[in-house]
Coordinates of C-alpha atoms in Angstrom, one line a residue:
X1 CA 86.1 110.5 81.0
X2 CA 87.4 107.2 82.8
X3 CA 89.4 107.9 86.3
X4 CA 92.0 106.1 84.8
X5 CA 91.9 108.8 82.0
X6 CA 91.4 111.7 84.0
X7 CA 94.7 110.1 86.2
X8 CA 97.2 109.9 83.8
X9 CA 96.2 113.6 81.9
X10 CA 97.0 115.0 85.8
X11 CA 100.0 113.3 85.7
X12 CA 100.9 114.3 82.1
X13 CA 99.8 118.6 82.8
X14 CA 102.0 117.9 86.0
X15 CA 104.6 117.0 84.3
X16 CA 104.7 119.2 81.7
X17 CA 104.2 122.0 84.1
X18 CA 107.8 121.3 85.5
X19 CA 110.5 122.9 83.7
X20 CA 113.2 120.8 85.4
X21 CA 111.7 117.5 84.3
X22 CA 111.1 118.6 81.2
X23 CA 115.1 119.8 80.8
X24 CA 116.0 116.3 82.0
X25 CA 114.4 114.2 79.7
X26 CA 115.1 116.9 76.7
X27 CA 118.8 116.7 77.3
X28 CA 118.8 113.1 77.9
X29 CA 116.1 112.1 74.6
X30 CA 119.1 114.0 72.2
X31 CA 122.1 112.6 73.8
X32 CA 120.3 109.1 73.5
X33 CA 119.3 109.8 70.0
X34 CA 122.6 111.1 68.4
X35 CA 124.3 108.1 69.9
X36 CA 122.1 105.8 68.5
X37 CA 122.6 107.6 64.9
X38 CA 126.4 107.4 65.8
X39 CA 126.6 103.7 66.0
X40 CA 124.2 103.4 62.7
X41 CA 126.1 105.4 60.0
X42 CA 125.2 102.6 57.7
X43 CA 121.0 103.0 57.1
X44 CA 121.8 100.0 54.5
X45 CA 123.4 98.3 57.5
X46 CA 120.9 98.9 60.4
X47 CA 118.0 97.5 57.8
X48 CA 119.3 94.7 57.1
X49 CA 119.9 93.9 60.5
X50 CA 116.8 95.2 61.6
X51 CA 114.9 92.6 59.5
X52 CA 117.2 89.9 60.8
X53 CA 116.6 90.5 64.5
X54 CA 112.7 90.7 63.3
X55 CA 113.0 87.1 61.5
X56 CA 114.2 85.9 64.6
X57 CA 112.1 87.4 67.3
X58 CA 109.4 86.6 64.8
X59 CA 110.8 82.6 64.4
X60 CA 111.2 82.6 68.4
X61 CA 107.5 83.1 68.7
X62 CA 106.4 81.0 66.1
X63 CA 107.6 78.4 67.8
X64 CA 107.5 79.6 71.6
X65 CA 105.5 76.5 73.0
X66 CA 108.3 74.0 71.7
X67 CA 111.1 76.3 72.4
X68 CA 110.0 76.7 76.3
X69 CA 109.6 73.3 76.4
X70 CA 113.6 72.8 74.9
X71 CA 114.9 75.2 77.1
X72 CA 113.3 73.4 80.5
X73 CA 114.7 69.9 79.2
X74 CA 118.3 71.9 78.7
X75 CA 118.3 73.7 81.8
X76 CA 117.3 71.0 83.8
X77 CA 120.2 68.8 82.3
X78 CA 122.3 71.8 83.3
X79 CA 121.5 71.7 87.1
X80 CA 119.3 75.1 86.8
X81 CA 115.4 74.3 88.8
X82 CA 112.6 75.4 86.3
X83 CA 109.6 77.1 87.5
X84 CA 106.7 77.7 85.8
X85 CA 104.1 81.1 87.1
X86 CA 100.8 82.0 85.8
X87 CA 100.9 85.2 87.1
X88 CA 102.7 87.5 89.3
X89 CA 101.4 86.5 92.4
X90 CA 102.4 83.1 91.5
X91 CA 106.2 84.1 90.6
X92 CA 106.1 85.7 94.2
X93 CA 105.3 82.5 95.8
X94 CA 108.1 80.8 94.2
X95 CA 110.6 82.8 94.8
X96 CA 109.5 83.3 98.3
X97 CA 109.6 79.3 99.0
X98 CA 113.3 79.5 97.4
X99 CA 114.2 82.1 99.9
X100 CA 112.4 80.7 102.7
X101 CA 114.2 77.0 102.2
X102 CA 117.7 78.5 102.4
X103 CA 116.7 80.9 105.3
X104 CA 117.5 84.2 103.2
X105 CA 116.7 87.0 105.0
X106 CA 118.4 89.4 102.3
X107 CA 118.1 89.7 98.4
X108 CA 120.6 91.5 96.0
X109 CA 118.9 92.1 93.1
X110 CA 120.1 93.3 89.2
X111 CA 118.3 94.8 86.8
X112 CA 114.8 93.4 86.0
X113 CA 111.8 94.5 84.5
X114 CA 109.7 91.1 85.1
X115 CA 110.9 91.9 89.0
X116 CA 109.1 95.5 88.4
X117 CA 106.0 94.0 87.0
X118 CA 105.7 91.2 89.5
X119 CA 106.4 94.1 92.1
X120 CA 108.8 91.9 93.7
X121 CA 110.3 94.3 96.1
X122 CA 107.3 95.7 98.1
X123 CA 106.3 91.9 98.5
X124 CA 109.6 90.5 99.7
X125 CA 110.0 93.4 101.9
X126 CA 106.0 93.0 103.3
X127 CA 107.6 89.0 104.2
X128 CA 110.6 91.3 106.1
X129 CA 113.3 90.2 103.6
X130 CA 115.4 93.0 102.8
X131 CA 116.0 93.6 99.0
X132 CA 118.7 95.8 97.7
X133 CA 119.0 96.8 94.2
X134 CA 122.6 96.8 93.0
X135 CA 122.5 98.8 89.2
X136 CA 123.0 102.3 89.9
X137 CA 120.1 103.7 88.6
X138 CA 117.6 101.5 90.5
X139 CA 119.4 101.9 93.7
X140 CA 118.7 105.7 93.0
X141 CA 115.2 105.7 92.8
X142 CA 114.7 103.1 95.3
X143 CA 116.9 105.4 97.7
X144 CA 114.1 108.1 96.5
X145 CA 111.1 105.5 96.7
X146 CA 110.3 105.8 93.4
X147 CA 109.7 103.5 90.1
X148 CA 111.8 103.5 86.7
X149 CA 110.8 106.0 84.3
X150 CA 113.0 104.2 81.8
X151 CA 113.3 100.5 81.4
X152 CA 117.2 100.6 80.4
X153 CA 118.0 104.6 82.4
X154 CA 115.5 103.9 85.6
X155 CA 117.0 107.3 87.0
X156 CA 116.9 109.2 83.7
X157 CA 113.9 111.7 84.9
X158 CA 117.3 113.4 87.8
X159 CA 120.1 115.6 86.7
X160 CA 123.4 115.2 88.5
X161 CA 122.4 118.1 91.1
X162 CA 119.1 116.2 92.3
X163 CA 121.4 113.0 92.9
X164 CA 123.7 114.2 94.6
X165 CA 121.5 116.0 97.3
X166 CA 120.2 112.4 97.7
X167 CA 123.1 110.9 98.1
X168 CA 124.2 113.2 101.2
X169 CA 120.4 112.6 102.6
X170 CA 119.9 109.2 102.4
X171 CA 124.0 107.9 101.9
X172 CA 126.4 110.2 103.7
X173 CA 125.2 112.8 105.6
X174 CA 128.6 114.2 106.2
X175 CA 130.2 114.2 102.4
X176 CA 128.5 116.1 99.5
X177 CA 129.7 115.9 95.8
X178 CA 128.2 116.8 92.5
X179 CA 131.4 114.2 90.7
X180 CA 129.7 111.4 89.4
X181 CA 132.9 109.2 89.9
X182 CA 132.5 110.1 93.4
X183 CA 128.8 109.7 93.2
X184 CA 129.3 106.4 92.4
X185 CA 131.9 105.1 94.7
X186 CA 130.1 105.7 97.5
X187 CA 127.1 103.4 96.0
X188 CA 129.9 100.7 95.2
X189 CA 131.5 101.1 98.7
X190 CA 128.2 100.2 100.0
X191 CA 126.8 97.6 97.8
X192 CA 130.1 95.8 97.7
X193 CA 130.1 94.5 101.6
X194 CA 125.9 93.8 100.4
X195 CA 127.1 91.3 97.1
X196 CA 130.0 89.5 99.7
X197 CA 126.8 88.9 102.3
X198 CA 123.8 88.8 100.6
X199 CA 122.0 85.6 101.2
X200 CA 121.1 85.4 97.8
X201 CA 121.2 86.9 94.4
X202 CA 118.2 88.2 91.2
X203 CA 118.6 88.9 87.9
X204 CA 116.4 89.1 84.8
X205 CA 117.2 87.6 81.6
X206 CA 118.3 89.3 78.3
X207 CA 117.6 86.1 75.8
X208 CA 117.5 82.5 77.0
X209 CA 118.8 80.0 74.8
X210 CA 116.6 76.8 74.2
X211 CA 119.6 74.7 72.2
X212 CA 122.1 75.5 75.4
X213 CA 120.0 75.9 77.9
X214 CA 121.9 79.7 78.9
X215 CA 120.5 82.5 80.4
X216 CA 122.4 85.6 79.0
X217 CA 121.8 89.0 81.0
X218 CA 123.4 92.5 79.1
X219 CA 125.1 95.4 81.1
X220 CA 127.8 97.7 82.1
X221 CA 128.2 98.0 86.0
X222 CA 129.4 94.4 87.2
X223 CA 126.1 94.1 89.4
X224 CA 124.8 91.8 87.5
X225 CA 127.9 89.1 87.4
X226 CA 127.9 89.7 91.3
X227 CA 124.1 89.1 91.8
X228 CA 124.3 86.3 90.0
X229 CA 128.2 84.3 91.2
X230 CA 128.5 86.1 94.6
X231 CA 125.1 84.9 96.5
X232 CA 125.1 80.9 97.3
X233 CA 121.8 80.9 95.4
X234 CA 120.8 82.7 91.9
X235 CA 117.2 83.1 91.3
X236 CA 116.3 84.6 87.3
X237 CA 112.8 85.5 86.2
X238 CA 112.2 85.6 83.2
X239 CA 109.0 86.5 80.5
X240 CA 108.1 83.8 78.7
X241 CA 108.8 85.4 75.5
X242 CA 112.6 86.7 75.9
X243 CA 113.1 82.7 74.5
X244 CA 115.7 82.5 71.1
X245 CA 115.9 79.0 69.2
X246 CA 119.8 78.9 69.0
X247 CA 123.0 80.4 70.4
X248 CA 123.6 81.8 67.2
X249 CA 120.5 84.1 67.1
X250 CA 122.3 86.1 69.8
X251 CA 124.4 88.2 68.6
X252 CA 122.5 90.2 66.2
X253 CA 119.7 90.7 68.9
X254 CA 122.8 91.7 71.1
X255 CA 124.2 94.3 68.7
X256 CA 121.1 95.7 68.1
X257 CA 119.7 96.0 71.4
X258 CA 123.1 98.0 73.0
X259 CA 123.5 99.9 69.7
X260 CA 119.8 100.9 69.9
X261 CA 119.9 101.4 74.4
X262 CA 122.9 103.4 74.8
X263 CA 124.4 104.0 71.4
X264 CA 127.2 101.3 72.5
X265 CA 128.8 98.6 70.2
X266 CA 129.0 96.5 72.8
X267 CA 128.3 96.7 76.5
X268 CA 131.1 96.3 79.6
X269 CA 129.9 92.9 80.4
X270 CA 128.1 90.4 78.7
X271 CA 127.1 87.0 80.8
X272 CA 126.3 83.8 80.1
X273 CA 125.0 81.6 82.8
X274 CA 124.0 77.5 82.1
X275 CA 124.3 76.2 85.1
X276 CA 125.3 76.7 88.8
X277 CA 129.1 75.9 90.4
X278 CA 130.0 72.6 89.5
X279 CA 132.1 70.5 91.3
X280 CA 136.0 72.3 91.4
X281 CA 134.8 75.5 90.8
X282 CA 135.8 78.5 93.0
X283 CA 133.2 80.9 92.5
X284 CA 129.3 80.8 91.6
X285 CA 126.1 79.6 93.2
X286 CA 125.5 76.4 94.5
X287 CA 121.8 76.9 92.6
X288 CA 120.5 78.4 89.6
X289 CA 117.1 78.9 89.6
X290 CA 114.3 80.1 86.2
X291 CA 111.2 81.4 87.0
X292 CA 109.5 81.2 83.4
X293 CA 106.4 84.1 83.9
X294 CA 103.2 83.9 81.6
X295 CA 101.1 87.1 83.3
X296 CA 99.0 87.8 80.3
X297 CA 101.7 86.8 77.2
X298 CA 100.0 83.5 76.8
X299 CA 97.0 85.5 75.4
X300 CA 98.9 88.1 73.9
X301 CA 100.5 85.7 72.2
X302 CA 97.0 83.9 70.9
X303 CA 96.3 87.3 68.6
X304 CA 98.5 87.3 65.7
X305 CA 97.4 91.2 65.0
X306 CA 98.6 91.6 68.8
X307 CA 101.8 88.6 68.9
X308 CA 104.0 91.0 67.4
X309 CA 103.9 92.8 70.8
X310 CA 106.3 89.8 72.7
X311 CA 108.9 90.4 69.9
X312 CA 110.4 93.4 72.3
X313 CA 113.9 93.1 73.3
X314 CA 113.8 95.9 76.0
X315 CA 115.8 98.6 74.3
X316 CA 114.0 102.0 74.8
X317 CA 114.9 103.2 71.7
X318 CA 111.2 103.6 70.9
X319 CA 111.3 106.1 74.1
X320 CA 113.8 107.9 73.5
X321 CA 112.8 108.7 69.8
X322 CA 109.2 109.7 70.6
X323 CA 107.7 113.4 71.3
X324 CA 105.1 112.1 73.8
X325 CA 107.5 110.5 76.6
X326 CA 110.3 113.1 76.1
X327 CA 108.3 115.7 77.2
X328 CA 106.4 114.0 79.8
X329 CA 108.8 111.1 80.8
X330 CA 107.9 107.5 82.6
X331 CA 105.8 108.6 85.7
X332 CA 103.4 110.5 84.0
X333 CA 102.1 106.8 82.7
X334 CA 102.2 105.0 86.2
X335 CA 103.1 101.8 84.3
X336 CA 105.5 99.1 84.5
X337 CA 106.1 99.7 81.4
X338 CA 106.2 103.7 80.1
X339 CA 106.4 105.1 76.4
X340 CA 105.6 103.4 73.3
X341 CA 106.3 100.0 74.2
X342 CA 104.2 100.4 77.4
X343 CA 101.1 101.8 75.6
X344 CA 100.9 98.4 73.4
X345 CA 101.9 95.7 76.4
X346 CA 100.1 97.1 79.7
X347 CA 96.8 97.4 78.2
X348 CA 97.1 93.9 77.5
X349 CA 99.2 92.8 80.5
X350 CA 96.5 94.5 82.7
X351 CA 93.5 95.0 80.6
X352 CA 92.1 97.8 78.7
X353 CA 89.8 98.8 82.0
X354 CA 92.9 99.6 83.9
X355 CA 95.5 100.7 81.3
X356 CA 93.6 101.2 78.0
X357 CA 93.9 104.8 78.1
X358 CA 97.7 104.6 77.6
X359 CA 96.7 103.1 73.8
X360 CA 95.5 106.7 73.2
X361 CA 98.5 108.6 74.5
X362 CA 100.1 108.9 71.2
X363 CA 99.7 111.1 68.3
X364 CA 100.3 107.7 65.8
X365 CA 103.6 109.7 64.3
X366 CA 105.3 106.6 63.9
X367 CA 108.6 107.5 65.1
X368 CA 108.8 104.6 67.2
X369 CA 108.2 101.8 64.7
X370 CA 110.6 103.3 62.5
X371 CA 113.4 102.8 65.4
X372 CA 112.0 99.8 66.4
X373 CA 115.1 97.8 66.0
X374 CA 113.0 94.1 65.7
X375 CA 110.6 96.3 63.4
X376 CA 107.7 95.9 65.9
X377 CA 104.2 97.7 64.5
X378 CA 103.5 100.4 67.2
X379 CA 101.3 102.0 65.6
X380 CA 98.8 99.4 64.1
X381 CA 99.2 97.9 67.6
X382 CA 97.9 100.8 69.1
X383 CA 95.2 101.3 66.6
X384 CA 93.8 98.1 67.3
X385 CA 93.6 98.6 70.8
X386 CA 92.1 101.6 70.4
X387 CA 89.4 99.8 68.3
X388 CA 88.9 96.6 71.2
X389 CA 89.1 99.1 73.9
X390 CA 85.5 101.3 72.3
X391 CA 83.9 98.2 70.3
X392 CA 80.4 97.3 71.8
X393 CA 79.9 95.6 74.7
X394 CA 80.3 91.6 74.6
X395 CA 81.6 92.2 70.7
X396 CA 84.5 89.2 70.9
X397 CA 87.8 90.8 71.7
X398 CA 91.3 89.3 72.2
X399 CA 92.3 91.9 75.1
X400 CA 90.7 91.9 78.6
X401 CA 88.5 93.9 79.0
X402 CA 87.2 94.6 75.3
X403 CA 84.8 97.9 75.1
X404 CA 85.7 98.9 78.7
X405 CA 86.2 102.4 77.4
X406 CA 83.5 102.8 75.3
X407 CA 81.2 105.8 76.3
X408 CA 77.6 106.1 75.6
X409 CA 78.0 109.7 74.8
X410 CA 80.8 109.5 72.1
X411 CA 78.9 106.0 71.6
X412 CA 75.8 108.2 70.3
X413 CA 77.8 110.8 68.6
X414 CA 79.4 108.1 66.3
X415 CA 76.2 106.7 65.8
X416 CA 74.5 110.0 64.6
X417 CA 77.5 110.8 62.3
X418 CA 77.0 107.6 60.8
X419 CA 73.1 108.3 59.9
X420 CA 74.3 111.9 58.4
X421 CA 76.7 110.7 56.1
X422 CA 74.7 107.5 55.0
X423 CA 72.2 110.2 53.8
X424 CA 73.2 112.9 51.4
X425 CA 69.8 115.0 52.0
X426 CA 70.7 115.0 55.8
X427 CA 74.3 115.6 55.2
X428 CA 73.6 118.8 53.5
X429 CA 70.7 120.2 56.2
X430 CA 73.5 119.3 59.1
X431 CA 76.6 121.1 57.4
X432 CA 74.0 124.4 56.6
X433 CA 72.8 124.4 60.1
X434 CA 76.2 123.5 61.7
X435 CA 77.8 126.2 59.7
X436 CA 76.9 129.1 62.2
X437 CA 77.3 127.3 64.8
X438 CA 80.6 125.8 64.8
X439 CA 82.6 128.8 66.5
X440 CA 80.3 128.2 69.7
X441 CA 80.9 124.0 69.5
X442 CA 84.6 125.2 69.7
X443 CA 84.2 127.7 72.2
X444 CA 82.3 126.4 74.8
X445 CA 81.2 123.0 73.9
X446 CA 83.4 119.5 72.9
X447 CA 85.8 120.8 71.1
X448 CA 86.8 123.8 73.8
X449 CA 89.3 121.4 75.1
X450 CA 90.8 120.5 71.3
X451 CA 91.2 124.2 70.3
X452 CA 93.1 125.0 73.7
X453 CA 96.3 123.7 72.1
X454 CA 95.6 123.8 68.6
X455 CA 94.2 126.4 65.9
X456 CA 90.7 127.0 65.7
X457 CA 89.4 125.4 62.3
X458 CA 87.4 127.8 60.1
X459 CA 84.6 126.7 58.1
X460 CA 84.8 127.7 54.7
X461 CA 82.5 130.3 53.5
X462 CA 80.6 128.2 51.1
X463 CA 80.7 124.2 50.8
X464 CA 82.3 122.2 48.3
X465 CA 78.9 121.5 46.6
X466 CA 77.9 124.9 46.7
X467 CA 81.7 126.2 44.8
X468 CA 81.1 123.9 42.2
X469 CA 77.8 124.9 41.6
X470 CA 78.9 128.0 41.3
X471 CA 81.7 127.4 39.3
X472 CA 78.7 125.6 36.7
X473 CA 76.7 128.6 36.7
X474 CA 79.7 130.5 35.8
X475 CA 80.3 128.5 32.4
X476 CA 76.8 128.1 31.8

């Protein structure tokens, strides 16, 4: 077993070994889950839209090199500066030279899972600029030094009680609550005076339009229409694969992303950004910047087993329906990107040496593709990862790292089950000899570990072969 294996079944037993946790995410998983049934009473409805947010997720990336190069011509006629990253250490630099040319010494950020992955924070902050996250469920876990364990509910994995305590630690010392309207005043108190005097503003990007040139960003707090008009400059990073052809392609995605999230129709606030102030306007930034990030989609994208993959909208449904992550949540994985959706991308964000283990934590149930609200093949995703990840050594694979979990041990094993069942003499001498032995192989050999949650198989009695035989003797 891989230390990357052995890491994240540590993190998994630990998680399942804490009864809290384990309460948190089950009361959160069904709430999610009977909301999202709420807003879909309709199965003829949700279908139908299903397979048109697919068609055009699926149209978007059929045509993503043309379409990225629309919406740089676009935005660029609109006033917003287009940047182009490789990688994540790339997207750093930018947005450091933006920061560093207007002097900014702190950085309100919105919600962003491109941010998470480029690990933004921990690298602004290394450079001494301060960076504050603004939607309520980051600046929790950030308070707490932690990572999401959702990408839509980043705080999901604390109950009211575990918040608060926070909040009196690491907020005000002298005031504890358990109201969550209280709760959240004193984070708005505090991040208000930050959006008024931030030097300048983050955000990630919902859909960008490559007919308009707009940038639309989803949510219910506010925080993202003050990171993003408040600051004097707006920086927005972006994957390359969040691109749509036409404004009119957003609002199905939109009502299928908030209806599949959070069980809303619609959410508090939807934005829609094309350029920065223009002369005699009162509010907004003086500049709009993109940062366009490749880190891996590029090649994703070049697999068309794999492409389906950058169709993703980022709406957790997939998370929230499936048994693995509700019972051991989003740290357990120590991704970017937990659950279903983060057992098909990081493999291939980060390569199957460092991350191809998550393409095994499932049980292939298929509860996630059937939520999927872009119809996005989980499962056969994860099957052929499975398959690059164990293939031989220098076979051709799309995916970094191709064969980097392949063991010589279960290598061997395969190899000798193949020569017993290719030969019908052998077969027969292995399954009389394995016969007797089989309780011991379960007890004490490979398949201990299988058995210790699951019923012990019993080998028949007699073999298939040898019932039918008898079963000719008997008529003869």
């Amino acid at each position: 077993m891989s230390a990357e294996s052995r890491g994240f079944e540590t993190r998994a037993t630990r998680a399942l070994g804490d009864p809290q946790l384990r309460a948190n995410f089950r009361r959160a998983m069904d709430g999610l889950m009977a909301k999202r049934a709420a807003v879909f009473p309709r199965d003829e409805e949700l279908q139908a839209l299903r397979d048109l947010g697919a068609a055009i997720r699926t149209n978007a990336l059929q045509r993503l090199p043309q379409l990225l190069e629309q919406l740089e011509a676009r935005c660029a006629a609109n006033g917003i500066a287009v940047h182009w990253a490789r990688g994540t250490e790339e997207a750093n630099g930018i947005v450091l030279d933006i920061l560093r040319r207007h002097g900014a010494r702190t950085l309100i950020k919105g919600k962003s899972m491109v941010s998470e992955e480029m690990h933004l924070n921990e690298f602004l902050e290394a450079q001494g600029i301060e960076c504050l996250e603004s939607d309520l469920g980051e600046y929790i876990i950030q308070l707490d030094h932690e990572t999401p364990s959702h990408i839509i509910m980043p705080a999901i994995h604390k109950n009211k009680d575990q918040i608060a305590r926070l909040f009196q630690e690491r907020v005000d010392r002298e005031h504890y609550t358990e109201d969550a309207a209280e709760l959240t005043a004193q984070a708005r108190r505090l991040l208000r005076e930050k959006f008024m005097n931030a030097d300048a503003g983050l955000s990630g990007v919902n859909f960008a339009v490559a007919e308009t040139g707009t940038l639309c960003l989803v949510e219910n707090e506010g925080n993202g229409r003050m990171c993003t008009t408040a600051p004097p400059v707006h920086i927005a990073v972006m994957g390359i694969e969040k691109v749509v052809e036409r404004l009119a392609d957003v609002p199905p995605l939109l009502s299928l992303l908030t209806r599949s999230a959070t069980g809303q129709p619609i959410t508090t606030y939807f934005n829609m950004i094309s350029s920065p102030r223009r002369s005699g306007e009162r509010d907004g930034p003086r500049e709009v910047h993109l940062v366009l990030l490749d880190n891996g989609r590029s090649r994703i994208y070049a697999d068309p087993v794999l492409r389906p993959t950058l169709r993703c909208i980022r709406c957790g449904a997939c998370m929230n329906h499936c048994p693995v992550y509700g019972r051991i949540g989003g740290h357990a994985y120590d991704a970017v990107y937990p659950g279903p959706i983060g057992k098909i991308l990081m493999p291939q964000l980060a390569g199957l040496q460092a991350a191809g283990t998550l393409a095994t934590a499932s049980s292939l149930c298929g509860a996630c593709a059937e939520v999927c609200p872009v119809r996005i093949p989980i499962p056969d995703i994860l099957v052929e990862l499975r398959s690059q990840a164990v293939r031989r050594r220098g076979a051709p694979g799309s995916v970094r790292d191709a064969g980097a979990l392949r063991g010589r041990g279960e290598a061997l094993v395969w190899s000798g089950w193949r020569t017993v069942h290719a030969q019908p003499a052998l077969y027969r001498l292995a399954m009389r000899l394995a016969r007797p032995f089989f309780p011991l192989l379960a007890l004490a050999g490979p398949l201990r570990r299988w058995t210790s949650v699951r019923t012990r198989p019993r080998p028949a009695p007699k073999s298939l072969h040898a019932l039918m035989r008898d079963r000719e003797r008997g008529h003869g």
